[in-house]
Coordinates of C-alpha atoms and ligand atoms in Angstrom, one line a residue:
M1 CA 0.7 48.3 29.0
R2 CA 0.4 46.3 32.1
F3 CA 0.6 42.6 31.7
T4 CA -1.2 40.0 33.9
H5 CA -0.1 36.8 32.3
A6 CA 2.7 35.1 30.3
I7 CA 3.1 31.8 28.5
V8 CA 6.4 30.0 29.1
R9 CA 7.9 26.7 28.1
P10 CA 11.0 25.1 29.7
P11 CA 13.9 24.1 27.4
A12 CA 13.4 20.6 26.0
P13 CA 15.8 17.7 26.5
T14 CA 16.8 18.2 22.9
F15 CA 17.6 22.0 23.5
A16 CA 21.2 21.6 22.3
A17 CA 20.0 20.5 18.8
G18 CA 18.3 23.9 18.2
L19 CA 19.3 26.5 15.6
T20 CA 22.3 28.6 16.5
A21 CA 25.0 30.7 14.9
A22 CA 26.4 31.8 18.2
D23 CA 29.5 29.5 18.3
L24 CA 29.6 29.5 22.1
G25 CA 29.5 25.8 22.6
P26 CA 26.5 23.6 23.5
P27 CA 24.2 24.6 26.3
N28 CA 24.1 22.8 29.7
L29 CA 20.5 21.7 30.0
A30 CA 20.4 21.5 33.8
L31 CA 21.7 25.1 34.0
A32 CA 19.3 26.3 31.2
L33 CA 16.4 24.8 33.3
E34 CA 17.6 26.6 36.4
Q35 CA 18.0 29.9 34.5
H36 CA 14.5 29.3 33.1
R37 CA 13.1 28.8 36.6
R38 CA 14.7 32.1 37.7
Y39 CA 13.3 33.8 34.7
C40 CA 9.8 32.5 35.6
G41 CA 10.3 33.7 39.1
A42 CA 11.2 37.2 37.9
L43 CA 8.0 37.3 35.8
E44 CA 5.9 36.2 38.8
Q45 CA 7.7 38.8 41.0
A46 CA 6.6 41.4 38.4
G47 CA 3.0 40.4 38.9
L48 CA 2.4 37.9 36.2
E49 CA 0.5 34.6 36.4
L50 CA 2.2 32.0 34.3
R51 CA 0.8 29.4 32.0
H52 CA 3.4 26.7 31.7
L53 CA 3.5 24.6 28.5
E54 CA 5.1 21.2 28.7
Q55 CA 8.6 20.6 27.3
D56 CA 8.5 19.6 23.7
A57 CA 11.4 17.4 22.7
R58 CA 10.3 17.3 19.1
H59 CA 11.1 21.0 18.8
P60 CA 14.5 21.9 20.3
D61 CA 13.8 25.7 20.0
S62 CA 10.4 25.5 21.6
T63 CA 11.4 27.3 24.8
F64 CA 11.6 30.5 22.6
V65 CA 7.8 30.8 22.7
E66 CA 7.8 34.5 21.7
D67 CA 8.4 33.6 18.1
T68 CA 5.1 31.7 17.8
A69 CA 2.6 34.5 18.3
V70 CA 2.0 38.2 18.6
L71 CA -0.3 39.1 21.4
T72 CA -2.2 42.3 21.9
A73 CA -4.9 43.5 24.3
R74 CA -7.5 43.1 21.4
G75 CA -6.5 39.8 19.9
A76 CA -3.7 37.4 19.1
V77 CA -1.9 36.4 15.8
V78 CA -0.4 33.0 15.6
T79 CA 2.7 33.2 13.5
R80 CA 4.3 30.9 10.9
P81 CA 7.9 30.8 12.0
G82 CA 10.6 31.4 9.3
A83 CA 12.6 28.3 10.2
P84 CA 10.8 25.2 8.9
S85 CA 12.1 23.2 12.0
R86 CA 10.1 25.6 14.2
R87 CA 6.7 25.6 12.4
G88 CA 5.3 22.8 14.6
E89 CA 5.8 24.8 17.7
V90 CA 2.7 26.9 17.1
A91 CA 0.2 24.1 17.7
D92 CA 0.5 23.9 21.5
V93 CA 0.8 27.6 21.8
E94 CA -2.4 28.1 19.7
R95 CA -4.3 25.7 21.9
C96 CA -3.3 27.7 24.9
L97 CA -4.2 31.0 23.3
R98 CA -7.6 29.7 22.4
E99 CA -8.4 29.6 26.1
C100 CA -7.7 33.3 26.6
F101 CA -8.2 35.1 23.2
T102 CA -11.5 35.2 21.4
D103 CA -10.0 37.0 18.4
L104 CA -7.3 34.7 17.1
R105 CA -5.7 35.2 13.7
H106 CA -3.0 33.5 11.6
V107 CA -0.1 34.3 9.4
V108 CA -0.5 31.8 6.5
A109 CA 1.8 30.5 3.7
P110 CA 3.8 31.7 1.9
G111 CA 4.2 34.4 4.6
T112 CA 6.6 33.9 7.6
V113 CA 6.8 35.8 10.8
D114 CA 8.8 35.3 14.0
G115 CA 7.4 37.1 17.0
G116 CA 11.0 38.2 17.8
D117 CA 10.7 40.6 14.8
V118 CA 7.8 42.4 16.3
C119 CA 8.4 45.3 18.7
E120 CA 5.3 47.0 20.3
A121 CA 5.5 50.5 21.5
D122 CA 2.3 51.8 23.1
G123 CA 0.0 50.3 20.5
H124 CA 2.2 50.8 17.5
F125 CA 4.0 47.7 16.1
I126 CA 7.3 47.8 14.4
I127 CA 7.8 44.6 12.2
G128 CA 11.2 43.7 11.0
V129 CA 11.7 41.9 7.7
S130 CA 14.6 39.6 8.6
M131 CA 16.2 36.3 7.9
R132 CA 13.0 34.8 9.4
T133 CA 10.2 37.3 8.7
D134 CA 9.5 37.9 5.1
E135 CA 7.5 40.7 3.3
H136 CA 4.4 38.5 2.8
G137 CA 4.3 37.7 6.5
A138 CA 5.0 41.2 7.6
A139 CA 2.2 42.5 5.4
Q140 CA -0.3 39.9 6.7
L141 CA 0.6 40.8 10.2
A142 CA 0.3 44.5 9.6
G143 CA -3.2 43.8 8.1
H144 CA -4.3 41.8 11.1
L145 CA -3.1 44.5 13.4
A146 CA -4.9 47.2 11.4
D147 CA -8.1 45.2 11.7
L148 CA -7.5 45.2 15.5
G149 CA -7.1 48.9 15.4
Y150 CA -3.3 49.2 15.7
G151 CA -0.7 50.9 13.5
A152 CA 2.3 49.1 12.2
S153 CA 5.6 50.0 10.4
I154 CA 7.6 47.6 8.5
V155 CA 11.4 48.0 8.5
D156 CA 14.0 45.9 6.7
I157 CA 16.8 44.7 8.9
R158 CA 18.4 42.2 6.5
A159 CA 21.4 44.3 5.9
N160 CA 22.2 43.9 9.6
A161 CA 24.1 40.7 9.8
G162 CA 24.2 40.8 13.6
L163 CA 20.5 40.9 14.0
L164 CA 18.7 37.5 14.0
H165 CA 15.5 39.3 14.9
L166 CA 14.5 43.0 15.2
K167 CA 14.3 42.6 19.0
T168 CA 17.9 41.2 19.1
G169 CA 18.9 44.9 18.9
L170 CA 15.9 46.9 19.9
A171 CA 13.6 47.1 22.9
Y172 CA 10.8 49.5 23.9
L173 CA 10.9 50.3 27.6
G174 CA 7.8 52.4 27.8
E175 CA 7.2 56.2 28.2
G176 CA 9.0 56.9 24.9
V177 CA 12.3 55.3 26.0
W178 CA 14.1 52.8 23.7
L179 CA 17.1 50.6 24.0
A180 CA 19.0 50.2 20.8
G181 CA 22.2 48.5 19.7
T182 CA 24.2 50.2 16.9
G183 CA 22.7 48.1 14.2
A184 CA 19.1 48.7 15.2
R185 CA 19.1 52.4 16.0
G186 CA 18.6 53.3 12.3
C187 CA 15.3 51.4 12.3
L188 CA 13.7 54.0 14.5
E189 CA 14.4 56.8 12.1
S190 CA 12.0 55.5 9.4
V191 CA 9.2 54.7 11.8
R192 CA 6.2 57.0 12.0
G193 CA 3.6 56.5 14.6
A194 CA 5.6 55.1 17.5
P195 CA 6.5 57.3 20.5
L196 CA 10.0 58.5 20.1
G197 CA 11.5 60.0 23.2
R198 CA 14.9 59.0 24.5
V199 CA 17.1 56.3 22.9
I200 CA 19.5 54.6 25.3
E201 CA 22.3 53.2 23.2
V202 CA 23.8 49.8 23.9
A203 CA 27.6 49.6 23.4
P204 CA 28.8 47.2 20.7
E205 CA 30.6 45.0 23.3
E206 CA 27.3 44.7 25.2
A207 CA 25.2 44.1 22.1
Y208 CA 23.5 41.0 23.5
A209 CA 22.0 43.1 26.3
A210 CA 19.8 45.1 23.9
N211 CA 17.3 42.3 24.1
A212 CA 15.7 43.5 27.4
V213 CA 12.1 43.4 28.3
R214 CA 9.9 45.7 30.3
V215 CA 7.4 43.8 32.5
N216 CA 5.2 46.2 34.4
D217 CA 7.4 48.1 36.8
V218 CA 10.7 46.6 36.0
V219 CA 13.0 45.9 33.0
L220 CA 14.5 42.5 32.8
I221 CA 18.1 42.6 31.6
A222 CA 20.7 39.9 31.0
A223 CA 23.2 39.7 33.8
G224 CA 26.9 40.6 33.1
Y225 CA 26.4 43.9 31.1
P226 CA 27.4 46.5 33.7
R227 CA 27.4 49.5 31.3
L228 CA 23.8 49.0 30.3
A229 CA 22.8 48.3 33.9
A230 CA 24.3 51.5 35.0
D231 CA 22.8 53.5 32.1
L232 CA 19.3 52.2 33.0
T233 CA 19.7 53.0 36.7
R234 CA 20.9 56.5 35.8
N235 CA 17.8 56.9 33.8
G236 CA 15.6 56.0 36.7
I237 CA 14.7 52.5 35.4
R238 CA 14.4 49.6 37.8
T239 CA 16.2 46.5 36.5
V240 CA 16.3 42.9 37.4
A241 CA 19.4 41.1 36.0
L242 CA 19.0 37.4 34.9
D243 CA 21.7 35.0 33.9
M244 CA 21.0 34.0 30.3
S245 CA 24.3 32.2 29.4
E246 CA 22.7 29.0 28.2
F247 CA 20.0 30.7 26.1
R248 CA 22.6 32.9 24.5
R249 CA 24.4 29.9 23.3
M250 CA 21.3 29.1 21.3
D251 CA 20.8 32.7 20.0
G252 CA 18.0 33.4 22.4
G253 CA 17.4 36.5 24.5
L254 CA 15.2 37.4 27.4
S255 CA 12.2 38.5 25.4
C256 CA 12.0 35.2 23.5
L257 CA 11.3 33.1 26.6
S258 CA 7.8 34.4 27.2
L259 CA 4.6 35.6 25.5
R260 CA 3.3 38.4 27.7
Y261 CA -0.3 39.6 27.7
Ligands
CIR1 C1 16.3 30.2 16.6 O1 17.3 30.4 15.9 O2 15.1 30.3 16.2 C2 16.4 30.0 18.1 N1 17.6 29.2 18.4 C3 16.5 31.3 18.9 C4 15.3 32.1 18.8 C5 15.4 33.4 19.5 N2 14.2 34.1 19.5 C6 14.1 35.4 19.5 O3 15.1 36.1 19.5 N3 12.9 35.9 19.5

C-alpha cells in the first residue's frame, strides 16, 4: 500500500528513563534527536507528509509512536499498550488520529496490544501475542480488523526470548517478500491468508536489522548491517540506511518511530 502521511514524535528529554533490556548503556539525547531528524527526512523523501507530535517528557518511550495505534486504509485502532508506563501515550496520538480517521476504535481493558506486534501484509494482519500484547487484546484487535473487512492471524511469540515485539524479528516488504530473523521465521508457517512468496533471512548477528520498514518505493534499514543490505540489493530492493544506535539502546527499531497511513 502507498502511504501519504506519517505521525512522528521526537524523543523526550526523559528518553533515557524509558524501558529497555538492551544493556547498551544510556542513549545520547542530542544524537537521538539528530537520528530522529534524519529518519523524518527519509520519510519525507519517500513521499510522506509528516504530522509532528510534541515531545512528551511524562512518557520516556513516547517517541515509539507505532505501539499506540494500528492504522489501516479503512480505519484506525487505538491500542492499550502492554507496559503500564506507556498507556498515557495514546491520548495525544488519538487526538491526532481523530483529525484524519472517521472510523476510530479502541482496544480496551483487560486487553493489551502494542502496535509493534502487528505486521500487515497486503490487507492481512499478523498479530503477535508477546510480552506486551495479550490474548484479549489480540482477539479484540482481530475483531476490529474483521469489522473493517481485513483478515488477521494470531501467533504466539512468547517462547522467543529475543523478540520484544513481532516486528522485532519480522517485516513485510511487499510483493510477497518477507524479512525474518531466525526466531520469527516460524511464525509465517502457521499463517494463512498472508501472501507468502520469498523469505529473506536475517543472520543472527544482524538480528536487529530485521526491523526494517517499507515506505512506498524504498525499504528503510538500520545502518551497519552489511549482509542484509547486500541481500536486499541483490533482490532488487532499494534501501535507505539510517543510523539507529540511540534508539537501539532503548529497544526501539525503525518501524516503531512512525505511524504510517
Ligand atoms: C519499550 O520497551 O516499550 C520501548 N523502550 C521500545 C519500544 C519499541 N517499539 C517497537 O518495537 N514497536
